[in-house]
Coordinates of N, CA and C in Angstrom, one line a residue:
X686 N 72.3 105.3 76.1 CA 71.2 104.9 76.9 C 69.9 105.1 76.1
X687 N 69.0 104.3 76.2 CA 68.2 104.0 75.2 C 66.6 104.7 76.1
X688 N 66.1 105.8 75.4 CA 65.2 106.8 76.0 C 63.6 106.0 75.2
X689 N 63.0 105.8 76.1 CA 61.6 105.0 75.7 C 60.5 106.4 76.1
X690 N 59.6 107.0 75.7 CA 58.4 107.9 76.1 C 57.3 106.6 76.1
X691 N 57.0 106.8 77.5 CA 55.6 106.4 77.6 C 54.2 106.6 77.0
X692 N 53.2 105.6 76.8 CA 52.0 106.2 75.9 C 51.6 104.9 77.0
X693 N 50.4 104.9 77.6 CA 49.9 103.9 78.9 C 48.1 104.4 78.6
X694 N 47.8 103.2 78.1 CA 46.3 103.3 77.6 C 45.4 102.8 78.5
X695 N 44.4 103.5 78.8 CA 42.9 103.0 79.6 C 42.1 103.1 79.0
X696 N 41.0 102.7 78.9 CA 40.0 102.7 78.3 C 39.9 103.6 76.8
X697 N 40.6 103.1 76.1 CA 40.9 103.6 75.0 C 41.7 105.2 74.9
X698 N 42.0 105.6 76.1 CA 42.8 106.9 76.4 C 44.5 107.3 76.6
X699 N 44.9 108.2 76.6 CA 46.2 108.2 77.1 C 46.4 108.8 78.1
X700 N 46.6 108.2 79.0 CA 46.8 108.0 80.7 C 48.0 108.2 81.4
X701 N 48.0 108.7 82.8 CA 49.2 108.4 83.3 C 48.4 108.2 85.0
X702 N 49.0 106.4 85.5 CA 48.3 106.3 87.2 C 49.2 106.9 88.1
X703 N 49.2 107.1 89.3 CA 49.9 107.2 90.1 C 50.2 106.2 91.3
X704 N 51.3 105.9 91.4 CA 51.8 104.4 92.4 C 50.7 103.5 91.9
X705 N 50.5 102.9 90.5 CA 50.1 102.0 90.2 C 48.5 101.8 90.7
X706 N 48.1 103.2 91.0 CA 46.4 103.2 91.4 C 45.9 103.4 90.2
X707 N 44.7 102.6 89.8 CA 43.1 102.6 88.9 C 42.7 103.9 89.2
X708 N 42.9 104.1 90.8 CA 41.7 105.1 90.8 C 42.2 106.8 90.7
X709 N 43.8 106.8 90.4 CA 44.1 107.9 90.5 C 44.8 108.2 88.8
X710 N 44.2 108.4 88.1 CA 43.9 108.6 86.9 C 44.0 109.7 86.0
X711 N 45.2 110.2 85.3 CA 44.9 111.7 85.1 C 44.8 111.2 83.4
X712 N 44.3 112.0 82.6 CA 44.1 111.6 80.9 C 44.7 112.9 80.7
X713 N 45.8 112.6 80.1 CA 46.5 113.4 78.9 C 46.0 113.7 77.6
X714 N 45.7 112.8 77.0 CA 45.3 112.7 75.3 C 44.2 111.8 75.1
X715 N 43.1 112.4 74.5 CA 42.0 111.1 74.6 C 42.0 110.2 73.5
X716 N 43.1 110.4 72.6 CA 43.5 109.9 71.3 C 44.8 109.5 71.7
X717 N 45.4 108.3 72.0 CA 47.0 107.5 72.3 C 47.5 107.8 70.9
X718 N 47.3 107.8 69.8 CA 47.8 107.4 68.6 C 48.3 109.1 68.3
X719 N 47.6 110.0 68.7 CA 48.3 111.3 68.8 C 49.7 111.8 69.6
X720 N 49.3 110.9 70.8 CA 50.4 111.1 71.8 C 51.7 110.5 71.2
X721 N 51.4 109.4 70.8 CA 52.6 108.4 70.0 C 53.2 109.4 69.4
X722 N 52.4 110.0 68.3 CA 52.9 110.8 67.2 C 53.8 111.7 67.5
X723 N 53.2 112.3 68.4 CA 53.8 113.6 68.9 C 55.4 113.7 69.6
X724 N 55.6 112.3 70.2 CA 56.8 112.1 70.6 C 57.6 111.2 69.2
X725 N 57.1 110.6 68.6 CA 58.1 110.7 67.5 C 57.9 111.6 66.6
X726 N 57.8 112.1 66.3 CA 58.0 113.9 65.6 C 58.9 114.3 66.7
X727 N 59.4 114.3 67.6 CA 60.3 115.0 68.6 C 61.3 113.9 68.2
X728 N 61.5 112.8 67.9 CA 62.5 112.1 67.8 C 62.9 110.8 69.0
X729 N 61.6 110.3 69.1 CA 61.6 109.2 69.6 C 62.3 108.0 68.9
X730 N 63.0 107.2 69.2 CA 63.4 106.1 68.4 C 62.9 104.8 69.0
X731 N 62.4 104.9 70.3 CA 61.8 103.6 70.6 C 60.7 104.1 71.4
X732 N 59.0 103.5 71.7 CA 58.4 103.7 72.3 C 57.5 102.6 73.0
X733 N 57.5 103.3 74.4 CA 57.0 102.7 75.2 C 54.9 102.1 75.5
X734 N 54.6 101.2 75.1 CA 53.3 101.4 75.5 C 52.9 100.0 76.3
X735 N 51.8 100.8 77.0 CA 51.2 99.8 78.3 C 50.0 100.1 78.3
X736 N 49.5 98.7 78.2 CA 47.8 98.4 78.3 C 47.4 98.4 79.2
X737 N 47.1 99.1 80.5 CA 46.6 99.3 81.0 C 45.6 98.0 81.7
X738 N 44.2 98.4 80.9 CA 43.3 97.5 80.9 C 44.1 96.2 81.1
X739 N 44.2 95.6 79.9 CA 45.2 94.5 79.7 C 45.9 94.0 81.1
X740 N 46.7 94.6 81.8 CA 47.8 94.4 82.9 C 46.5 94.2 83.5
X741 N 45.5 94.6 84.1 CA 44.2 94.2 85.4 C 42.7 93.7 85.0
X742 N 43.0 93.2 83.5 CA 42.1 92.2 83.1 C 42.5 91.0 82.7
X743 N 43.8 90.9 82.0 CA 44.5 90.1 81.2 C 43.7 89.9 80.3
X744 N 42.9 90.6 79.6 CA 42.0 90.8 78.3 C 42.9 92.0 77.5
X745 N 43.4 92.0 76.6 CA 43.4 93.2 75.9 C 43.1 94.0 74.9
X746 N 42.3 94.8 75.7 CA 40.9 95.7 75.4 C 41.8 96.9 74.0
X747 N 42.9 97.1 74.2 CA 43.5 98.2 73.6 C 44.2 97.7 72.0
X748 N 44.0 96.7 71.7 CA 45.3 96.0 70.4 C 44.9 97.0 69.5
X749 N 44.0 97.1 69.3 CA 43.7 98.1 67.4 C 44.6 99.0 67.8
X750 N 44.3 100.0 69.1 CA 45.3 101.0 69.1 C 46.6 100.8 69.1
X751 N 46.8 100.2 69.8 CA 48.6 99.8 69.4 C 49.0 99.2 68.7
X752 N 48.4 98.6 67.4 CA 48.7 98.0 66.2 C 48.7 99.2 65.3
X753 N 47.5 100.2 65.8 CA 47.8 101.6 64.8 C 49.3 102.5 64.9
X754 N 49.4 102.6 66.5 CA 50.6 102.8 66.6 C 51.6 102.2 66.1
X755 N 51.9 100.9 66.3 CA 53.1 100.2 65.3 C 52.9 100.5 63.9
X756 N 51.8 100.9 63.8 CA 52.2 101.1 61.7 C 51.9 102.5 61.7
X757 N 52.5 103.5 63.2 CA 52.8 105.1 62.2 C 54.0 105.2 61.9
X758 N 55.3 104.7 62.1 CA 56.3 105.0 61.2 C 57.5 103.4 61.3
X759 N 58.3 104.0 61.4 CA 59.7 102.3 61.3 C 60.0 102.7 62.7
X760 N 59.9 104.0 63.7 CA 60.0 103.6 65.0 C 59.1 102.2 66.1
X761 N 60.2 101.7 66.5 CA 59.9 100.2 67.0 C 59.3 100.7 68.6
X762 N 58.3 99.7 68.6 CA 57.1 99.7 69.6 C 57.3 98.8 70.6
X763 N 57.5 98.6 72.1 CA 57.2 97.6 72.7 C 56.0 97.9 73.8
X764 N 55.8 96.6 74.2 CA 54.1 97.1 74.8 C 53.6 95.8 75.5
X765 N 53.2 95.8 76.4 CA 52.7 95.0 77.8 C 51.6 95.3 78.3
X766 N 51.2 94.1 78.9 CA 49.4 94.7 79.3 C 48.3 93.2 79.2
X767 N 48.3 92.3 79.7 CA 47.1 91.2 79.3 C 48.2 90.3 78.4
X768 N 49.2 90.5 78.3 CA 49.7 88.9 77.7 C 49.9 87.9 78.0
X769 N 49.0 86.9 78.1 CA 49.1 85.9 78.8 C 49.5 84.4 78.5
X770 N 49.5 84.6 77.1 CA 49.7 83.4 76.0 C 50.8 83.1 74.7
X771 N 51.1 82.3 74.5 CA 51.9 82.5 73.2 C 51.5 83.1 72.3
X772 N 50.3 82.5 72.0 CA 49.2 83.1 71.0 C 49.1 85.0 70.9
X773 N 49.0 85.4 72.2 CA 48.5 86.6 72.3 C 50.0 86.9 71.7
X774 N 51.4 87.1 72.1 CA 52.7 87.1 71.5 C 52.5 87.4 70.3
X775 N 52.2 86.0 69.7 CA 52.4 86.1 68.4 C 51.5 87.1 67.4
X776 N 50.3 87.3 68.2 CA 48.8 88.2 67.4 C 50.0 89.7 67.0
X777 N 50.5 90.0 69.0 CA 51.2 91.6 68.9 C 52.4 91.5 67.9
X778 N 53.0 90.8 67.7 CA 54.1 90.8 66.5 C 53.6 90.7 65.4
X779 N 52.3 89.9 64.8 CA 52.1 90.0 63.6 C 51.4 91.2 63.1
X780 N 51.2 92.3 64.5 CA 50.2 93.6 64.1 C 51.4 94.7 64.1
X781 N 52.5 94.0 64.1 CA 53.6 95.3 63.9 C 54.9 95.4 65.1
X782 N 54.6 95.1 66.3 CA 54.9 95.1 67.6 C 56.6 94.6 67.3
X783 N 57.6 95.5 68.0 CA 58.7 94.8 68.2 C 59.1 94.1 69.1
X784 N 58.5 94.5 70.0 CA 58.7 93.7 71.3 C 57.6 93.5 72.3
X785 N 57.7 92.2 72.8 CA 56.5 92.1 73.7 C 57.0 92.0 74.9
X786 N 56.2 92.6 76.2 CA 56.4 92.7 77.6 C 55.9 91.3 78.0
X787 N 56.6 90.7 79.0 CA 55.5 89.8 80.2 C 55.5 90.4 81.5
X788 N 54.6 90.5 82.2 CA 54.8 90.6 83.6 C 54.4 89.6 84.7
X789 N 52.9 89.6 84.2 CA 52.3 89.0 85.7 C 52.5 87.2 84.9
X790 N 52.8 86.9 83.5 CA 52.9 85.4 83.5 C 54.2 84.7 83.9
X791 N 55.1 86.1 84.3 CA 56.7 85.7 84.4 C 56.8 85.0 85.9
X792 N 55.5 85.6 86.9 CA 55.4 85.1 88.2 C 54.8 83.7 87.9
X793 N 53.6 83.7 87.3 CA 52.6 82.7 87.4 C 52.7 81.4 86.6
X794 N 53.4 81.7 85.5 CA 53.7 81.1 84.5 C 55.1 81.3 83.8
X795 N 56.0 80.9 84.6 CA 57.2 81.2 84.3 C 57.9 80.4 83.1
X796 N 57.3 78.8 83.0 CA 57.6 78.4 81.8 C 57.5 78.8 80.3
X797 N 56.1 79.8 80.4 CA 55.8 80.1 79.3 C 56.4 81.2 78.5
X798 N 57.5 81.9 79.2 CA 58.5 82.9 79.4 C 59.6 81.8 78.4
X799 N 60.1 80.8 79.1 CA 60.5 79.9 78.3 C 60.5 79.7 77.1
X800 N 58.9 79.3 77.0 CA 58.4 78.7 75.9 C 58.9 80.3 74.7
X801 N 58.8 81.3 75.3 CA 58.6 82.5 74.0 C 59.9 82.9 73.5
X802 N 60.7 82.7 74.8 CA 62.2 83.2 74.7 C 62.6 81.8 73.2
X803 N 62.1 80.8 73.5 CA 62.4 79.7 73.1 C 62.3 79.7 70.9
X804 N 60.4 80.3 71.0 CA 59.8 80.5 70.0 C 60.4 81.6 69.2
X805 N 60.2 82.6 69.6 CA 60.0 84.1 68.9 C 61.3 84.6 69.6
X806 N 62.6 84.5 70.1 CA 63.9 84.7 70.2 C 63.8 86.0 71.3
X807 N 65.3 86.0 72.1 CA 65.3 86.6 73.5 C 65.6 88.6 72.9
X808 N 65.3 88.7 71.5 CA 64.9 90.2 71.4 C 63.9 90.2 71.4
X809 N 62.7 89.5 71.1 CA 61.1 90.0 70.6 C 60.7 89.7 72.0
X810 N 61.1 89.2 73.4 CA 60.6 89.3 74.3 C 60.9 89.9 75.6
X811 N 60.7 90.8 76.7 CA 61.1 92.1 77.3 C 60.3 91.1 78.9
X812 N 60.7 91.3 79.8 CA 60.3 90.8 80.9 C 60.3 92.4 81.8
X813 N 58.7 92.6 82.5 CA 58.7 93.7 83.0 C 58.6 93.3 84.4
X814 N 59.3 93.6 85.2 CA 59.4 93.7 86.8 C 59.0 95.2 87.1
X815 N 57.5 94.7 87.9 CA 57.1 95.8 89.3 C 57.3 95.6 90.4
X816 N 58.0 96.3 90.9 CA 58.1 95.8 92.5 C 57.2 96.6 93.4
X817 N 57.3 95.7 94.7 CA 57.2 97.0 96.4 C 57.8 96.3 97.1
X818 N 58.6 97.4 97.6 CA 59.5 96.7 98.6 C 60.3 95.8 98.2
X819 N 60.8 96.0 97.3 CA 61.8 94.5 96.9 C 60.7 93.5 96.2
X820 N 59.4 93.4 96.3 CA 58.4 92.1 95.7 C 58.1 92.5 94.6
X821 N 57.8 91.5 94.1 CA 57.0 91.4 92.6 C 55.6 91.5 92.8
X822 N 54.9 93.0 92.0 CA 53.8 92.8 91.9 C 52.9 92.1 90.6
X823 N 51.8 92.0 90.6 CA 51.3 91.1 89.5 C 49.4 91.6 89.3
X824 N 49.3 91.6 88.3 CA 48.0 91.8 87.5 C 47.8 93.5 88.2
X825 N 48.5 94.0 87.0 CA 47.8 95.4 87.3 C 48.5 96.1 88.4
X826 N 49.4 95.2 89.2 CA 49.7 96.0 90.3 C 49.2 95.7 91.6
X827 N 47.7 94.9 91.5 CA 47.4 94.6 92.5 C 47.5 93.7 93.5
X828 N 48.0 92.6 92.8 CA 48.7 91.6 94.1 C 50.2 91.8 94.6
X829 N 50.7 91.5 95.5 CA 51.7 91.3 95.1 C 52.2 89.8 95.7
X830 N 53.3 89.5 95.3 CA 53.8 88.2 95.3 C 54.6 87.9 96.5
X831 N 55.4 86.6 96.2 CA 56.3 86.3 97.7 C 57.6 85.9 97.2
X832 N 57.7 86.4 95.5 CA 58.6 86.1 94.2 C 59.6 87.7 94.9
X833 N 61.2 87.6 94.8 CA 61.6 89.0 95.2 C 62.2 89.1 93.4
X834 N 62.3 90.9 93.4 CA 62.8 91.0 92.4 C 64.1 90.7 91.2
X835 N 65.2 90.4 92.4 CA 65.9 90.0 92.1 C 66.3 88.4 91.6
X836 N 65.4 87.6 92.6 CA 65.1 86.3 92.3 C 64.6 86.1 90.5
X837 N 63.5 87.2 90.4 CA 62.9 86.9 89.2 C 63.6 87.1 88.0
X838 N 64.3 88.1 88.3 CA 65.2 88.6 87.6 C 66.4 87.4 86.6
X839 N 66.9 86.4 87.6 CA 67.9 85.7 87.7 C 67.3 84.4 86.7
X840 N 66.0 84.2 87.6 CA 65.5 83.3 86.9 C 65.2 83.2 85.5
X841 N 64.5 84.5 84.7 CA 64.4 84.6 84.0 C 66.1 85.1 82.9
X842 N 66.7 85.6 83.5 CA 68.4 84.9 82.9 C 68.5 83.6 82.1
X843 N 68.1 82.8 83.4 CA 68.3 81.0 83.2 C 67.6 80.7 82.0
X844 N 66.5 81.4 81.8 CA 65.4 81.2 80.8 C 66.2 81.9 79.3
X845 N 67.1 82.6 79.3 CA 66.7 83.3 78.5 C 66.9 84.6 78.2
X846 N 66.4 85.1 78.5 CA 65.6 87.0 79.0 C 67.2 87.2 79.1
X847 N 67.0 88.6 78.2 CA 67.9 89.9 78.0 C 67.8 91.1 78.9
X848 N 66.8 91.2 78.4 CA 66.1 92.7 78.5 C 64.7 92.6 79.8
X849 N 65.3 93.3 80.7 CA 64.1 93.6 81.9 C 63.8 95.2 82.5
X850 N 62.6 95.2 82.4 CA 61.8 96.7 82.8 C 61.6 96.8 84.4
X851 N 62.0 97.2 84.7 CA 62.6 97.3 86.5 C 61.4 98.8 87.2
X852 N 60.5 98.6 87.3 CA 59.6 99.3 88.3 C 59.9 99.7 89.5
X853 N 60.0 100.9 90.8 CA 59.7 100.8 91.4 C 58.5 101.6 91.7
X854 N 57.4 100.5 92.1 CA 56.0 101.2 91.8 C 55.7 102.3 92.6
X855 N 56.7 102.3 94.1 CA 56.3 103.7 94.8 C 57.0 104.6 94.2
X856 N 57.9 104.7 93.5 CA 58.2 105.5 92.7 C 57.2 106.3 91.2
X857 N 56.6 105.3 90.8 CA 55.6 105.2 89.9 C 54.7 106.7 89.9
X858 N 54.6 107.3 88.8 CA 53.5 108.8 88.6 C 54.5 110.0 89.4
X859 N 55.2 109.5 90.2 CA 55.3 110.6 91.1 C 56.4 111.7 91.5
X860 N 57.2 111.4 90.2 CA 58.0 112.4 89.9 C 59.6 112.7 91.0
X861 N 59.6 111.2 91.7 CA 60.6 111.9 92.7 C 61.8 111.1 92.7
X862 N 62.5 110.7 91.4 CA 63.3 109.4 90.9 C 63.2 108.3 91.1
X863 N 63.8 107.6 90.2 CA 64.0 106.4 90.5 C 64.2 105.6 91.5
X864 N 64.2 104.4 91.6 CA 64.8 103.7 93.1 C 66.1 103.5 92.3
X865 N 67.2 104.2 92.6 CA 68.3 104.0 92.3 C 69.3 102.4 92.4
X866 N 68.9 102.5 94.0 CA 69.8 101.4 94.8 C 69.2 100.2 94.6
X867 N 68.2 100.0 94.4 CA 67.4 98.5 93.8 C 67.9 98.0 92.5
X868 N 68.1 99.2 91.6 CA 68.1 99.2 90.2 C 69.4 99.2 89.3
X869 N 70.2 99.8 90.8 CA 71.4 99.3 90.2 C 71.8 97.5 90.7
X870 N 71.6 97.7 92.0 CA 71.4 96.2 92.3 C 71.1 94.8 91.0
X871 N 70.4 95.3 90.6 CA 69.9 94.7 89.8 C 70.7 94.3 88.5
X872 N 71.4 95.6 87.8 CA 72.2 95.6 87.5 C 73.4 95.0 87.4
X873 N 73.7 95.2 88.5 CA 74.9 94.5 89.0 C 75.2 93.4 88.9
X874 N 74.2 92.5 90.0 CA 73.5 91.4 90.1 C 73.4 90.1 89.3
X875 N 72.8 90.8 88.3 CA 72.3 89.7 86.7 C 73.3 90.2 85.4
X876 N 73.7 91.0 85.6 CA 74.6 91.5 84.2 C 73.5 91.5 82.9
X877 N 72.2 92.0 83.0 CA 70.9 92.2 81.9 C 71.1 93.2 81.9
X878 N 70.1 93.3 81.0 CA 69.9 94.7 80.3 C 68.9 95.5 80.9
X879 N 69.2 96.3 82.0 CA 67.5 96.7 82.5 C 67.6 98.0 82.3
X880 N 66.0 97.9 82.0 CA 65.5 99.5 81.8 C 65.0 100.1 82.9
X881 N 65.4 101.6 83.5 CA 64.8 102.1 84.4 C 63.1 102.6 84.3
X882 N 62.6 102.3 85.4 CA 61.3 103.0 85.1 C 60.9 103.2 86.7
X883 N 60.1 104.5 86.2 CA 59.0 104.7 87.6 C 60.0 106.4 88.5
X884 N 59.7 107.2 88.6 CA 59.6 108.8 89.2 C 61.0 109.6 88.3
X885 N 61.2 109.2 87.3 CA 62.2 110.2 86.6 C 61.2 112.1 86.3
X886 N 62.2 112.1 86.5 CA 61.3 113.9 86.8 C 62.1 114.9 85.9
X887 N 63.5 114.8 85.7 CA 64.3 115.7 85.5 C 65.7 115.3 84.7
X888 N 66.6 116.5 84.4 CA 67.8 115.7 83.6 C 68.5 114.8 84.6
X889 N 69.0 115.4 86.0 CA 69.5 115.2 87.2 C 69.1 113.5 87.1
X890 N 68.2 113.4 87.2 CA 67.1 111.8 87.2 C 67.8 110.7 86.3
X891 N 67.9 111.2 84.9 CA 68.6 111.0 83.8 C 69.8 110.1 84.0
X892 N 70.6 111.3 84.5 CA 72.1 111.6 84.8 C 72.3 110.6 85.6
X893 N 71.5 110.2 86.6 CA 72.0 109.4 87.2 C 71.7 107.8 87.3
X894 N 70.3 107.6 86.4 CA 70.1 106.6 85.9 C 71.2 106.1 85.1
X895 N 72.1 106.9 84.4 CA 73.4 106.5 83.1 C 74.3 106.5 84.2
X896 N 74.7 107.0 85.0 CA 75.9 106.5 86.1 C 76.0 105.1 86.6
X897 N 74.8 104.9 86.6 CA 74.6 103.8 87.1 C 74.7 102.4 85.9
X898 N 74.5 102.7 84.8 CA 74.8 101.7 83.6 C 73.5 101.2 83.2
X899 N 72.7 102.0 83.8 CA 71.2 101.0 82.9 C 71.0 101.3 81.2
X900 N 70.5 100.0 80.9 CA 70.5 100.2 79.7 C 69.5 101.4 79.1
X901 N 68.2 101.6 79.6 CA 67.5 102.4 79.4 C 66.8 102.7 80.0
X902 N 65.8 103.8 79.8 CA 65.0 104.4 80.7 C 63.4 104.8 80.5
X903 N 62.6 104.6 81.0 CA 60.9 105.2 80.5 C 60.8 106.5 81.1
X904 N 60.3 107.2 80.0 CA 60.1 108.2 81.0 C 58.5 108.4 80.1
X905 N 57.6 109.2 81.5 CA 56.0 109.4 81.1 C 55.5 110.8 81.3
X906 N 55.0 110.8 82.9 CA 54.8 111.8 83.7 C 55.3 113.0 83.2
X907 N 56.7 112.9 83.3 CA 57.7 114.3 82.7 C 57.6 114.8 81.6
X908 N 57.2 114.2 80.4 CA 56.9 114.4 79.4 C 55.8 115.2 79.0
X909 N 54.8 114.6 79.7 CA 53.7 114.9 79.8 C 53.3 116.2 80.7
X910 N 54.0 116.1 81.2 CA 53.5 117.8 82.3 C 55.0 118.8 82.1
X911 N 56.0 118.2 80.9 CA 56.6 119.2 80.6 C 58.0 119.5 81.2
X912 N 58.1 118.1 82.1 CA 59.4 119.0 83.0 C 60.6 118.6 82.0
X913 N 60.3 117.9 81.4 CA 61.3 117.4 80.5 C 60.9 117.5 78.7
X914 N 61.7 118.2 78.4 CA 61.7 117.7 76.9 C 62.2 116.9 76.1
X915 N 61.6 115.8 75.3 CA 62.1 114.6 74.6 C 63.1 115.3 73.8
X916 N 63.4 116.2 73.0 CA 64.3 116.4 71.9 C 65.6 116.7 72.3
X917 N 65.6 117.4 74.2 CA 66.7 117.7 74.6 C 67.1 116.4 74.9
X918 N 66.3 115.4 75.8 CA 66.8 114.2 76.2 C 67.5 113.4 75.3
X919 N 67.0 113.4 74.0 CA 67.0 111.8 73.0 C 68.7 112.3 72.6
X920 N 68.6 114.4 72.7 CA 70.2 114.3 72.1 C 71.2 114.0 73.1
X921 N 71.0 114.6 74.7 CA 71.9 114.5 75.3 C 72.2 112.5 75.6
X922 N 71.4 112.3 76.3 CA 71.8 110.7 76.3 C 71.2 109.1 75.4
X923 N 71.0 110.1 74.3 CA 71.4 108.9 73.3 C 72.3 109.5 71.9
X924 N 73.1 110.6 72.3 CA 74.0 111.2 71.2 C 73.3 111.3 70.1

């Protein structure tokens, strides 16, 4: 199972929101490019980053940073946040980037999911699903849609798409697991590759995210406030 540490940038900071609130905002590291570091020096092999900004402007205010990130070592970077374009795709790949997220164009602009799976091949592109309640939210979290998750999920199959980031956003910041039963669903469901994300707290959390067969998992919060350590994690469930 493939262990991602979160690094989630705001205003040029390293962040962690709670259920996908702006206004509930805690700053970890005021330097992202430290935080990166620090989890690969622990033995990160893949890492997680999210533009913040980006996802509730669809501008992305953060690229220098995460282009600095992709050139601190050969660990591979994926990262979401304001992608709205092919163009934008192609900028984050030529600044280092292994993979690129879509979210809110996967609702809005589902062809253009197409078009990338099509271009730049179904590894360099990652489809991120936030839900509530079973829906798809979009830009930042703040709308949400009348798209359900599993629908999007399927669709983007048809398209193409491997690899999906499975949110449940009341789960999101708050440390109290995953939505299990959505996520295996999901699982099940589409036979993709989904990554868990949103209230992993603990090994227990872990444990049972891998029972369940997901391919991988984000973890942020925990890291960050310690309940978890990356070096025990990366050995126990990714050998």
């Amino acid at each position: 199972m493939q262990i991602y540490p979160a690094v989630d940038i705001k205003n040029g900071k390293c962040v962690r929101l709670k259920q996908g609130n702006f206004d509930a905002v805690t700053v970890y590291e005021q330097n992202p490019v430290i935080a990166a570091k620090k989890w690969i020096e622990k033995g990160a092999t893949y890492l997680h980053i999210v533009d913040l900004d980006g996802a509730k402007e669809g501008i992305s205010e953060n690229e220098q940073i995460i282009a600095e990130i992709a050139k601190l070592s050969d660990v591979p970077v994926q990262t979401g946040g304001g992608v709205r374009s092919l163009k934008d795709i192609e900028r984050k790949l030529q600044k280092g980037v292994s993979r690129v997220i879509l979210g809110t164009v996967a609702v809005r602009q589902p062809e253009l999911v197409k078009q990338a799976v099509e271009k730049f091949g179904s590894d360099k592109i990652v489809v991120g699903i936030d839900a509530k309640e079973g829906y798809v939210a979009i830009a930042g979290w703040e709308e949400i849609s009348n798209v359900s998750a599993l629908d999007l999920c399927l669709k983007m199959k048809e398209y193409g798409v491997k690899t999906i980031i499975y949110t449940d956003i009341a789960k999101d910041g708050m440390m109290s697991g995953i939505n299990l039963e959505a996520t295996k669903e999901l699982i099940e469901k589409t036979g993709m590759h989904i990554i868990a994300s949103g209230g992993i707290s603990n090994m227990a959390d872990l444990e049972n995210v891998q029972k369940i067969n997901a391919h991988g998992v984000i973890i942020g919060k925990a890291l960050y406030q310690q309940t978890l350590d990356l070096e025990q994690v990366i050995k126990k469930f990714e050998g």
